[in-house]
Amino acid sequence: MIGLISATAAGAAARDRLAAAWPDRTRVYDGPVADAVRRAFAECEQLVCFLATGAVVRLVAPLLAGKTTDPGVVCVDEAGRYAVALLGGHGGGANDLARAVGEVLGAEPVVTTATDAAGLPGLDTLGLPVEGDVAGVTRALLDAEPVALAAEVPWPLPPVPFAAEGAHTVRLTDRAVAAGEREVLLRPPSLVVGVGASRGAPVEEVLGLVEGALRDAGLSVRSVAELATVDAKAGEPGLVGAAERLGVPLVTYTAEELAAVEVPNPSDAPLAAVGTPSVAEAAALARGGELLVPKRKSERADGRPAMATCAVVRRPARGRLAVVGLGPGARDLLTPRAKAELRRASVLVGLDQYVDQIRDLLRPGTRILESGLGAEEERARTAVAEARKGQAVALIGSGDAGVYAMASPALAEASDDIDVIGVPGVTAALAAAAVLGAPLGHDHVSISLSDLHTPWEVIERRVRAAAEADIVVTFYNPRSRGRDWQLPKALAILAEHRAPTTPVGVVRQASRPDESSRVTTLGELDPAWVDMMTVVTVGNTATRTIAGRMVTPRGYRWQTTAEEAR
């Protein structure tokens, strides 16, 4: 919950705007300001104070307990011009909160955390548990001193300027070791604990077994990614409670899935009980990995039979491939999610001209693999190969990466050994439609006229089907120097079913500085106006031109406007 505190009428007005934007995330604290701050500090994960920074410093200073427990605090000035991340920039999420507040209120976020200012990811913002000398190692990175990465477990990380050797070290490990001097430990979620339990097994017995198995194997409980079991035990309170206490999900598999997993210690007991010769080992190994702790049973002080079993596996490192749509070109149409993925990636793969569009958004040290036109399949293979090495990869494309772009070839190459994240973007049809008016108000279809990958016979059949169905059509790749006859042919097919007065929109370089557009008709469209940077949208029989804009009604019946009636 985010606590909101204000002292003046202007502050209250801005506070209420934020509360209206985030009704489920915020709580307004009224009354004397000092009391409101104390209550919010104790009850909320974050605070937004519409007060001077000096006043907030004095109010929160006596309340501070520690970097890992204090809430994030953001201050907004009286005029609403700035949102200042005052406390808990990383740990409390104040930096991100300041940016989010700025978007809602139109305020400039002020973030003074050194790593953010230098474009470096903070070691405590990598999404992994962190231990050790975070401040000292971070200072070394900021001072450009060599910091070595000791990756005992490969895991995809954002770009950090690590060196081969250095006086400071970041150790990526799931072993239960203490951080040394000038060292930071990052705990990747690399361990899967398979668990089995008899009905009614106490949570303390299950949890004690798991923690004991990890301790004896020299493994860190902070690297446990999940508990895994057979689906017949999905609701077993002891397993559910142990997962909750560890803060990890309880993942389940069917008995048939587990029976197909080869294990070193099968048993007749689980086979008779739940239909698989192994639960703990098979569940831990279900997605592959190295068995670190074979099946072991819990021990009960009263000598009664064990009610729980567990096994521990180190799962294979999974690379991360984000397929990112950059939108039509305008920076303000690049989504926040796309920006976040670009900054998270340690490897960027893309067409050279698209890389140039977003090069300034990349973190220092991002490895860029760029190539020219016509190398789509090569880029897809390269991105997947880098992800399989355990890297965090961003594969970029214009518009939406899933529309005539890089998602299809990438996913055709990828298997289930990497994580794939799709990041949608504003595609050309939508960007052009926004320029033209509302041409896509009803059913519509996009068709590429490029026959480089699709035989013309197939394209023509699709155009004809759209024409007969009276569907609005957006043509991608409509015309180039070497392909100048396809667009006239497609328009002729549409003209067999639509009047010459049917509105047609032509948009070139949608959303970019040299954007141009025109609304014409099917009978008057000159194909010479069109090139590969152009999108052509042909209306259906209900589409009209109103005040120079294309409009397709949402219903099948067109409601006559007053202007048309005159």
Coordinates of C-alpha atoms in Angstrom, one line a residue:
M1 CA 0.0 0.0 0.0
I2 CA 1.2 3.6 -0.8
G3 CA 0.4 6.1 1.9
L4 CA -0.4 9.7 0.7
I5 CA 0.1 12.7 3.0
S6 CA -0.4 16.4 2.2
A7 CA -0.5 19.6 4.2
T8 CA -1.9 22.3 1.8
A9 CA -4.9 22.6 -0.6
A10 CA -2.5 22.4 -3.6
G11 CA -0.9 19.3 -2.2
A12 CA -4.3 17.7 -1.5
A13 CA -5.4 18.3 -5.0
A14 CA -2.3 16.5 -6.4
R15 CA -2.8 13.8 -3.8
D16 CA -6.4 13.2 -4.8
R17 CA -5.3 12.9 -8.5
L18 CA -2.9 10.2 -7.6
A19 CA -5.4 8.5 -5.4
A20 CA -8.0 8.5 -8.2
A21 CA -5.4 7.1 -10.6
W22 CA -4.4 4.3 -8.2
P23 CA -7.5 3.6 -6.1
D24 CA -6.5 0.1 -5.1
R25 CA -2.9 0.9 -4.3
T26 CA -3.2 4.1 -2.2
R27 CA -4.5 5.2 1.1
V28 CA -4.9 8.9 2.2
Y29 CA -3.7 9.8 5.6
D30 CA -5.5 12.8 7.1
G31 CA -4.9 14.7 10.3
P32 CA -1.8 16.4 11.7
V33 CA 1.1 15.8 9.2
A34 CA 3.5 14.5 11.8
D35 CA 1.0 11.9 13.0
A36 CA 0.0 11.0 9.4
V37 CA 3.7 10.4 8.4
R38 CA 4.3 8.2 11.5
R39 CA 1.2 6.1 10.8
A40 CA 1.9 5.7 7.1
F41 CA 5.5 4.9 7.8
A42 CA 4.5 2.0 10.0
E43 CA 1.7 0.7 7.9
C44 CA 2.7 1.2 4.2
E45 CA 5.4 -0.2 1.9
Q46 CA 5.8 3.3 0.3
L47 CA 4.9 6.9 1.0
V48 CA 4.2 9.9 -1.3
C49 CA 4.5 13.1 0.7
F50 CA 3.2 16.3 -0.9
L51 CA 5.6 18.3 1.3
A52 CA 9.0 19.9 1.2
T53 CA 11.9 17.5 1.3
G54 CA 13.4 19.2 4.3
A55 CA 10.1 18.7 6.3
V56 CA 9.9 15.1 5.3
V57 CA 13.6 14.5 6.3
R58 CA 12.9 15.8 9.8
L59 CA 9.7 13.8 10.1
V60 CA 11.0 10.4 9.0
A61 CA 14.5 10.7 10.5
P62 CA 13.4 9.4 14.0
L63 CA 11.5 6.5 12.3
L64 CA 14.4 5.0 10.3
A65 CA 15.2 1.4 11.1
G66 CA 17.3 0.1 8.2
K67 CA 17.7 0.0 4.5
T68 CA 16.0 -3.3 4.0
T69 CA 12.9 -2.5 6.1
D70 CA 12.2 1.2 5.7
P71 CA 9.5 2.1 3.1
G72 CA 10.3 4.0 0.0
V73 CA 9.5 7.7 0.3
V74 CA 8.8 10.1 -2.5
C75 CA 8.3 13.9 -2.1
V76 CA 6.2 16.0 -4.5
D77 CA 6.7 19.8 -4.3
E78 CA 3.8 22.3 -3.9
A79 CA 3.6 23.1 -7.6
G80 CA 3.7 19.4 -8.6
R81 CA 6.8 20.0 -10.8
Y82 CA 9.1 17.3 -9.3
A83 CA 8.7 13.8 -7.8
V84 CA 11.8 13.3 -5.6
A85 CA 12.9 9.8 -4.6
L86 CA 14.0 10.7 -1.1
L87 CA 14.4 7.3 0.7
G88 CA 14.6 3.7 -0.3
G89 CA 15.5 4.3 -3.9
H90 CA 16.2 0.6 -4.6
G91 CA 15.1 -1.4 -1.6
G92 CA 11.9 0.6 -1.1
G93 CA 11.2 1.1 -4.7
A94 CA 11.2 4.9 -4.4
N95 CA 13.0 5.4 -7.7
D96 CA 10.4 3.5 -9.7
L97 CA 7.7 5.1 -7.7
A98 CA 9.0 8.6 -8.5
R99 CA 8.9 7.8 -12.2
A100 CA 5.4 6.4 -11.9
V101 CA 4.2 9.4 -9.9
G102 CA 5.8 11.7 -12.5
E103 CA 3.8 10.0 -15.3
V104 CA 0.5 10.5 -13.5
L105 CA 1.1 14.1 -12.3
G106 CA 3.2 15.3 -15.2
A107 CA 6.1 15.9 -12.7
E108 CA 9.8 15.4 -13.4
P109 CA 11.1 12.4 -11.5
V110 CA 14.3 13.2 -9.5
V111 CA 16.5 10.2 -8.9
T112 CA 19.9 10.7 -7.3
T113 CA 20.9 7.1 -6.7
A114 CA 24.4 6.8 -8.1
T115 CA 23.9 3.7 -10.2
D116 CA 20.8 5.1 -11.8
A117 CA 22.6 8.3 -12.6
A118 CA 25.5 6.3 -14.2
G119 CA 23.2 4.0 -16.1
L120 CA 24.3 1.0 -14.1
P121 CA 21.9 -1.6 -12.7
G122 CA 22.1 -1.6 -8.9
L123 CA 23.3 -4.9 -7.5
D124 CA 20.3 -4.9 -5.3
T125 CA 17.9 -4.4 -8.2
L126 CA 18.8 -7.5 -10.3
G127 CA 15.9 -9.5 -8.9
L128 CA 18.2 -11.8 -7.0
P129 CA 18.7 -12.1 -3.2
V130 CA 21.9 -10.2 -2.4
E131 CA 24.4 -10.4 0.5
G132 CA 27.7 -8.9 1.4
D133 CA 29.5 -5.6 0.7
V134 CA 26.9 -4.1 -1.6
A135 CA 27.9 -0.5 -1.0
G136 CA 31.6 -1.2 -1.4
V137 CA 31.4 -3.2 -4.6
T138 CA 28.9 -0.8 -6.0
R139 CA 31.3 2.1 -5.3
A140 CA 34.0 0.2 -7.1
L141 CA 31.8 -0.2 -10.1
L142 CA 31.0 3.5 -10.1
D143 CA 34.7 4.4 -9.8
A144 CA 35.5 2.1 -12.8
E145 CA 37.6 -0.2 -10.6
P146 CA 37.8 -3.8 -11.9
V147 CA 35.1 -6.0 -10.3
A148 CA 35.3 -9.7 -11.1
L149 CA 32.3 -11.9 -11.8
A150 CA 32.6 -15.4 -10.3
A151 CA 29.7 -17.2 -11.8
E152 CA 29.5 -20.6 -10.1
V153 CA 26.0 -20.9 -11.6
P154 CA 25.4 -19.4 -15.0
W155 CA 22.4 -17.0 -14.9
P156 CA 21.1 -14.3 -17.2
L157 CA 22.1 -10.8 -15.8
P158 CA 21.7 -7.3 -17.2
P159 CA 24.9 -5.7 -18.5
V160 CA 27.3 -4.9 -15.7
P161 CA 30.9 -3.9 -16.5
F162 CA 32.5 -6.9 -14.9
A163 CA 36.2 -7.6 -15.4
A164 CA 38.1 -10.9 -15.6
E165 CA 39.9 -10.1 -12.4
G166 CA 39.6 -7.5 -9.7
A167 CA 40.0 -6.7 -6.0
H168 CA 36.2 -6.7 -5.7
T169 CA 34.0 -9.7 -6.6
V170 CA 30.4 -10.5 -7.4
R171 CA 29.9 -14.2 -6.8
L172 CA 26.8 -15.8 -8.4
T173 CA 26.3 -18.9 -6.2
D174 CA 23.7 -21.2 -4.7
R175 CA 26.1 -22.5 -2.1
A176 CA 25.7 -21.7 1.6
V177 CA 28.8 -19.6 1.9
A178 CA 29.4 -16.3 3.6
A179 CA 30.5 -13.3 1.6
G180 CA 34.2 -12.5 1.9
E181 CA 35.8 -9.1 2.2
R182 CA 34.9 -6.8 -0.7
E183 CA 32.5 -9.4 -2.1
V184 CA 28.8 -9.6 -3.0
L185 CA 26.9 -12.8 -3.2
L186 CA 24.0 -13.0 -5.7
R187 CA 21.6 -16.0 -5.1
P188 CA 20.1 -17.3 -8.4
P189 CA 16.9 -19.3 -8.1
S190 CA 18.7 -22.4 -9.3
L191 CA 17.4 -25.1 -6.9
V192 CA 14.3 -27.2 -7.2
V193 CA 13.2 -29.2 -4.1
G194 CA 11.0 -32.2 -4.9
V195 CA 8.8 -33.1 -1.9
G196 CA 6.5 -36.0 -1.1
A197 CA 4.3 -36.3 2.0
S198 CA 1.9 -38.6 3.7
R199 CA -1.5 -37.2 4.4
G200 CA -1.4 -34.9 7.4
A201 CA 2.4 -34.4 7.4
P202 CA 3.1 -31.4 9.7
V203 CA 4.5 -28.3 8.0
E204 CA 7.3 -28.2 10.5
E205 CA 8.4 -31.7 9.5
V206 CA 8.3 -30.9 5.8
L207 CA 10.1 -27.6 6.3
G208 CA 12.7 -29.1 8.7
L209 CA 13.4 -31.8 6.2
V210 CA 13.9 -29.3 3.3
E211 CA 16.1 -27.0 5.3
G212 CA 18.2 -29.8 6.7
A213 CA 18.8 -31.3 3.3
L214 CA 19.9 -28.0 2.0
R215 CA 22.1 -27.3 5.0
D216 CA 23.8 -30.7 4.8
A217 CA 24.5 -30.3 1.1
G218 CA 26.0 -26.8 1.7
L219 CA 23.2 -25.1 -0.3
S220 CA 21.5 -21.8 0.3
V221 CA 17.8 -21.8 1.0
R222 CA 17.7 -18.4 -0.7
S223 CA 18.4 -20.1 -4.0
V224 CA 15.3 -22.3 -3.8
A225 CA 13.1 -21.5 -6.8
E226 CA 10.2 -23.9 -6.1
L227 CA 8.9 -26.9 -4.3
A228 CA 7.6 -29.6 -6.6
T229 CA 5.3 -32.6 -6.0
V230 CA 2.6 -34.8 -7.6
D231 CA -0.7 -33.1 -8.3
A232 CA -2.5 -35.5 -5.9
K233 CA -0.7 -33.6 -3.1
A234 CA -1.4 -30.1 -4.4
G235 CA -3.6 -29.3 -1.4
E236 CA -1.6 -31.1 1.3
P237 CA -1.4 -28.5 4.1
G238 CA 2.2 -29.4 5.1
L239 CA 3.5 -28.9 1.6
V240 CA 1.5 -25.8 1.0
G241 CA 2.6 -24.3 4.3
A242 CA 6.2 -25.1 3.7
A243 CA 6.2 -23.4 0.3
E244 CA 4.5 -20.4 1.9
R245 CA 7.1 -20.2 4.6
L246 CA 9.9 -20.5 2.1
G247 CA 8.3 -17.9 -0.1
V248 CA 8.3 -20.1 -3.2
P249 CA 5.5 -21.6 -5.4
L250 CA 4.4 -25.2 -5.1
V251 CA 4.6 -26.7 -8.6
T252 CA 2.8 -30.0 -9.4
Y253 CA 3.0 -32.7 -12.0
T254 CA 0.7 -35.5 -12.9
A255 CA 1.6 -39.0 -11.8
E256 CA 2.0 -40.0 -15.5
E257 CA 4.5 -37.2 -16.0
L258 CA 6.5 -38.2 -12.9
A259 CA 6.4 -41.9 -13.8
A260 CA 8.2 -41.0 -17.1
V261 CA 11.1 -39.4 -15.2
E262 CA 14.1 -41.7 -14.7
V263 CA 15.2 -41.6 -11.1
P264 CA 17.9 -43.5 -9.1
N265 CA 15.7 -44.5 -6.2
P266 CA 12.2 -45.7 -7.3
S267 CA 9.9 -47.2 -4.7
D268 CA 6.7 -49.3 -4.7
A269 CA 5.1 -47.2 -1.9
P270 CA 4.4 -44.0 -3.9
L271 CA 3.5 -46.2 -6.9
A272 CA 0.7 -47.8 -4.9
A273 CA -0.3 -44.5 -3.2
V274 CA -0.3 -42.0 -6.1
G275 CA 0.6 -43.9 -9.3
T276 CA 4.3 -43.1 -9.7
P277 CA 7.4 -44.9 -8.4
S278 CA 8.9 -41.6 -7.4
V279 CA 7.6 -38.3 -6.2
A280 CA 10.4 -36.3 -4.6
E281 CA 13.2 -37.2 -7.0
A282 CA 10.9 -37.3 -10.1
A283 CA 9.3 -33.9 -9.3
A284 CA 12.7 -32.3 -8.7
L285 CA 14.1 -33.7 -12.0
A286 CA 10.9 -33.1 -14.0
R287 CA 12.5 -30.3 -16.0
G288 CA 16.0 -31.7 -16.0
G289 CA 19.0 -30.8 -14.0
E290 CA 21.7 -32.2 -11.7
L291 CA 20.5 -34.3 -8.7
L292 CA 22.5 -32.8 -5.7
V293 CA 20.6 -34.5 -2.9
P294 CA 19.0 -37.9 -3.6
K295 CA 15.7 -38.8 -1.9
R296 CA 15.9 -38.6 1.9
K297 CA 13.3 -39.0 4.6
S298 CA 12.4 -36.9 7.5
E299 CA 13.3 -38.0 11.0
R300 CA 10.9 -37.9 13.9
A301 CA 12.0 -37.5 17.5
D302 CA 9.5 -40.1 18.7
G303 CA 10.7 -42.7 16.3
R304 CA 7.5 -42.9 14.3
P305 CA 7.7 -43.5 10.5
A306 CA 8.7 -40.5 8.4
M307 CA 5.9 -38.5 6.8
A308 CA 7.9 -36.6 4.2
T309 CA 10.6 -37.1 1.6
C310 CA 12.6 -34.6 -0.4
A311 CA 15.3 -34.4 -3.1
V312 CA 17.2 -31.4 -4.4
V313 CA 18.2 -30.6 -8.0
R314 CA 20.2 -27.8 -9.5
R315 CA 18.2 -26.9 -12.6
P316 CA 19.9 -25.9 -15.8
A317 CA 20.4 -22.2 -16.3
R318 CA 17.8 -20.8 -18.6
G319 CA 18.6 -18.0 -20.9
R320 CA 16.1 -15.2 -21.4
L321 CA 14.9 -14.0 -24.8
A322 CA 12.7 -10.9 -24.9
V323 CA 11.2 -10.3 -28.4
V324 CA 10.6 -6.6 -28.3
G325 CA 8.4 -4.5 -30.6
L326 CA 9.7 -0.9 -30.9
G327 CA 6.6 0.6 -32.3
P328 CA 6.3 2.6 -35.5
G329 CA 9.3 4.9 -34.7
A330 CA 8.2 7.7 -32.4
R331 CA 9.9 7.5 -29.1
D332 CA 6.7 8.3 -27.2
L333 CA 5.1 5.2 -28.8
L334 CA 7.8 2.9 -27.4
T335 CA 6.2 1.2 -24.4
P336 CA 7.6 1.3 -20.9
R337 CA 7.8 -2.4 -20.9
A338 CA 9.9 -2.3 -24.1
K339 CA 12.2 0.2 -22.5
A340 CA 12.6 -2.0 -19.4
E341 CA 13.5 -5.0 -21.5
L342 CA 16.1 -3.0 -23.5
R343 CA 17.8 -2.0 -20.3
R344 CA 17.6 -5.5 -18.9
A345 CA 19.3 -7.2 -21.8
S346 CA 23.0 -7.9 -21.8
V347 CA 22.8 -8.8 -25.6
L348 CA 20.8 -6.9 -28.2
V349 CA 20.1 -8.4 -31.6
G350 CA 18.5 -6.4 -34.4
L351 CA 18.4 -4.7 -37.7
D352 CA 21.0 -1.9 -37.8
Q353 CA 18.6 0.9 -38.5
Y354 CA 16.3 -0.2 -35.6
V355 CA 19.3 -0.5 -33.3
D356 CA 20.2 3.2 -34.1
Q357 CA 16.7 4.2 -32.9
I358 CA 17.2 2.9 -29.4
R359 CA 20.9 2.8 -28.9
D360 CA 20.8 5.6 -26.3
L361 CA 18.4 3.5 -24.1
L362 CA 20.8 0.7 -23.7
R363 CA 22.9 0.3 -20.6
P364 CA 26.7 0.7 -20.9
G365 CA 28.2 -2.6 -21.7
T366 CA 25.3 -4.1 -23.7
R367 CA 26.7 -6.3 -26.5
I368 CA 25.1 -5.3 -29.8
L369 CA 24.8 -7.8 -32.7
E370 CA 23.4 -5.9 -35.6
S371 CA 22.9 -6.8 -39.3
G372 CA 21.3 -5.4 -42.4
L373 CA 18.1 -6.0 -44.4
G374 CA 17.3 -9.5 -45.4
A375 CA 19.0 -11.3 -42.5
E376 CA 15.9 -12.0 -40.4
E377 CA 16.4 -15.7 -40.0
E378 CA 20.1 -15.2 -39.2
R379 CA 19.1 -12.7 -36.5
A380 CA 16.6 -15.1 -35.0
R381 CA 19.1 -17.9 -34.9
T382 CA 21.7 -15.6 -33.3
A383 CA 19.3 -14.4 -30.6
V384 CA 18.2 -17.9 -29.7
A385 CA 21.8 -19.1 -29.6
E386 CA 22.8 -16.3 -27.3
A387 CA 19.9 -17.1 -25.0
R388 CA 20.9 -20.7 -24.9
K389 CA 24.3 -19.6 -23.6
G390 CA 22.4 -18.2 -20.5
Q391 CA 22.4 -14.6 -21.6
A392 CA 19.6 -12.1 -21.2
V393 CA 18.8 -11.2 -24.9
A394 CA 16.6 -8.7 -26.5
L395 CA 15.6 -9.3 -30.1
I396 CA 14.1 -6.1 -31.6
G397 CA 11.7 -5.4 -34.5
S398 CA 9.7 -2.5 -35.6
G399 CA 6.0 -2.1 -34.8
D400 CA 4.8 -5.2 -33.0
A401 CA 7.5 -7.9 -33.2
G402 CA 4.7 -10.5 -33.8
V403 CA 3.3 -8.8 -36.9
Y404 CA 5.5 -9.3 -40.0
A405 CA 8.5 -9.1 -37.7
M406 CA 10.9 -11.1 -35.7
A407 CA 8.7 -13.1 -33.3
S408 CA 7.8 -15.8 -35.8
P409 CA 11.3 -16.8 -36.9
A410 CA 12.6 -16.5 -33.4
L411 CA 10.0 -18.8 -31.9
A412 CA 10.4 -21.2 -34.8
E413 CA 14.1 -21.6 -33.6
A414 CA 13.4 -21.6 -29.9
S415 CA 12.6 -24.7 -27.8
D416 CA 11.5 -25.0 -24.2
D417 CA 15.1 -24.7 -22.9
I418 CA 14.9 -20.9 -22.8
D419 CA 12.4 -18.4 -21.4
V420 CA 10.7 -16.3 -24.1
I421 CA 9.0 -13.1 -23.3
G422 CA 6.9 -11.2 -25.8
V423 CA 6.8 -7.5 -25.5
P424 CA 4.0 -6.0 -27.7
G425 CA 4.4 -2.8 -29.7
V426 CA 2.2 -0.4 -31.6
T427 CA 2.2 -1.9 -35.1
A428 CA 2.1 0.1 -38.4
A429 CA -1.6 -0.6 -39.1
L430 CA -2.6 1.0 -35.8
A431 CA -0.2 3.9 -36.1
A432 CA -1.5 4.6 -39.6
A433 CA -5.2 4.2 -38.5
A434 CA -4.7 6.8 -35.7
V435 CA -3.4 9.2 -38.4
L436 CA -6.3 8.5 -40.8
G437 CA -9.1 8.6 -38.2
A438 CA -11.0 5.4 -37.4
P439 CA -10.8 3.2 -40.5
L440 CA -10.5 0.0 -38.4
G441 CA -13.7 0.5 -36.5
H442 CA -15.1 -2.9 -37.6
D443 CA -13.6 -6.1 -38.9
H444 CA -10.3 -5.6 -40.6
V445 CA -7.4 -7.6 -42.0
S446 CA -3.7 -7.0 -42.6
I447 CA -2.1 -8.4 -45.8
S448 CA 1.5 -8.1 -46.8
L449 CA 1.9 -7.7 -50.6
S450 CA 5.6 -8.9 -50.5
D451 CA 5.9 -12.1 -52.4
L452 CA 9.5 -12.7 -51.2
H453 CA 8.3 -15.1 -48.5
T454 CA 4.7 -15.9 -49.7
P455 CA 3.8 -17.0 -53.3
W456 CA 1.7 -14.4 -55.1
E457 CA -1.0 -17.0 -55.7
V458 CA -1.6 -17.2 -52.0
I459 CA -1.5 -13.5 -51.5
E460 CA -4.0 -13.0 -54.3
R461 CA -6.4 -15.6 -52.8
R462 CA -6.3 -13.8 -49.5
V463 CA -6.9 -10.4 -51.1
R464 CA -9.9 -11.8 -53.0
A465 CA -11.3 -13.4 -49.8
A466 CA -11.1 -10.0 -48.0
A467 CA -12.7 -8.3 -50.9
E468 CA -15.6 -10.7 -51.1
A469 CA -16.1 -10.5 -47.3
D470 CA -16.2 -6.7 -47.4
I471 CA -13.5 -6.4 -44.8
V472 CA -11.3 -3.3 -44.3
V473 CA -7.8 -4.1 -45.6
T474 CA -4.4 -2.7 -44.5
F475 CA -1.6 -3.5 -47.0
Y476 CA 1.9 -3.9 -45.6
N477 CA 4.9 -3.9 -47.9
P478 CA 2.7 -2.5 -50.7
R479 CA 5.3 -1.4 -53.3
S480 CA 9.0 -1.2 -53.9
R481 CA 11.3 -0.5 -56.8
G482 CA 11.4 -4.2 -57.7
R483 CA 7.8 -4.9 -56.9
D484 CA 5.6 -2.3 -58.6
W485 CA 2.7 -4.4 -60.0
Q486 CA 1.4 -6.1 -56.9
L487 CA -0.4 -3.1 -55.4
P488 CA -2.3 -2.2 -58.6
K489 CA -3.3 -5.9 -58.9
A490 CA -4.6 -6.0 -55.3
L491 CA -6.5 -2.8 -55.8
A492 CA -8.1 -4.1 -58.9
I493 CA -9.3 -7.2 -57.0
L494 CA -10.9 -4.9 -54.4
A495 CA -12.5 -2.8 -57.1
E496 CA -14.4 -5.8 -58.3
H497 CA -16.4 -5.6 -55.0
R498 CA -16.2 -2.0 -53.9
A499 CA -17.2 1.3 -55.5
P500 CA -14.5 3.7 -56.9
T501 CA -15.6 6.2 -54.2
T502 CA -14.5 3.8 -51.4
P503 CA -12.2 5.7 -49.0
V504 CA -8.5 4.8 -49.0
G505 CA -5.9 6.1 -46.6
V506 CA -2.2 6.4 -47.5
V507 CA 0.3 7.0 -44.6
R508 CA 4.0 7.2 -45.0
Q509 CA 6.5 7.0 -42.1
A510 CA 3.7 6.9 -39.5
S511 CA 4.6 8.7 -36.3
R512 CA 8.0 9.8 -37.5
P513 CA 9.2 13.4 -38.1
D514 CA 8.7 13.1 -41.9
E515 CA 5.2 11.6 -41.6
S516 CA 2.8 12.3 -44.5
S517 CA -0.7 11.1 -45.2
R518 CA -3.6 11.6 -47.5
V519 CA -7.2 10.3 -47.7
T520 CA -8.3 9.5 -51.3
T521 CA -10.5 7.0 -53.0
L522 CA -10.1 3.6 -54.6
G523 CA -10.7 5.1 -58.0
E524 CA -8.2 8.0 -57.5
L525 CA -5.3 6.3 -55.7
D526 CA -2.1 6.6 -57.6
P527 CA 0.3 3.7 -56.8
A528 CA 3.2 6.1 -57.4
W529 CA 2.4 7.7 -54.1
V530 CA 3.3 4.4 -52.3
D531 CA 6.6 2.9 -51.3
M532 CA 7.9 0.4 -48.7
M533 CA 7.6 3.0 -45.9
T534 CA 3.9 3.3 -46.6
V535 CA 0.8 1.7 -45.2
V536 CA -2.3 1.6 -47.4
T537 CA -5.7 1.1 -45.8
V538 CA -8.7 0.4 -48.0
G539 CA -12.2 0.9 -46.4
N540 CA -15.2 -1.4 -46.8
T541 CA -18.5 -0.5 -48.3
A542 CA -19.6 1.2 -45.0
T543 CA -16.5 3.4 -44.6
R544 CA -17.0 7.1 -45.1
T545 CA -14.9 10.2 -45.2
I546 CA -16.0 12.7 -42.6
A547 CA -14.2 16.0 -42.2
G548 CA -11.3 14.6 -44.1
R549 CA -11.0 11.5 -41.9
M550 CA -11.7 7.8 -42.7
V551 CA -14.4 6.4 -40.4
T552 CA -15.7 2.8 -40.4
P553 CA -18.8 2.3 -38.3
R554 CA -18.8 -0.2 -35.5
G555 CA -22.1 -1.7 -36.7
Y556 CA -23.1 -2.9 -40.1
R557 CA -25.7 -0.1 -40.6
W558 CA -24.3 3.3 -41.2
Q559 CA -26.1 6.0 -39.2
T560 CA -26.6 9.1 -41.4
T561 CA -24.9 12.1 -40.0
A562 CA -26.6 15.6 -40.0
E563 CA -24.0 16.8 -42.4
E564 CA -24.7 14.0 -44.9
A565 CA -28.5 14.6 -44.5
R566 CA -28.0 18.2 -45.6

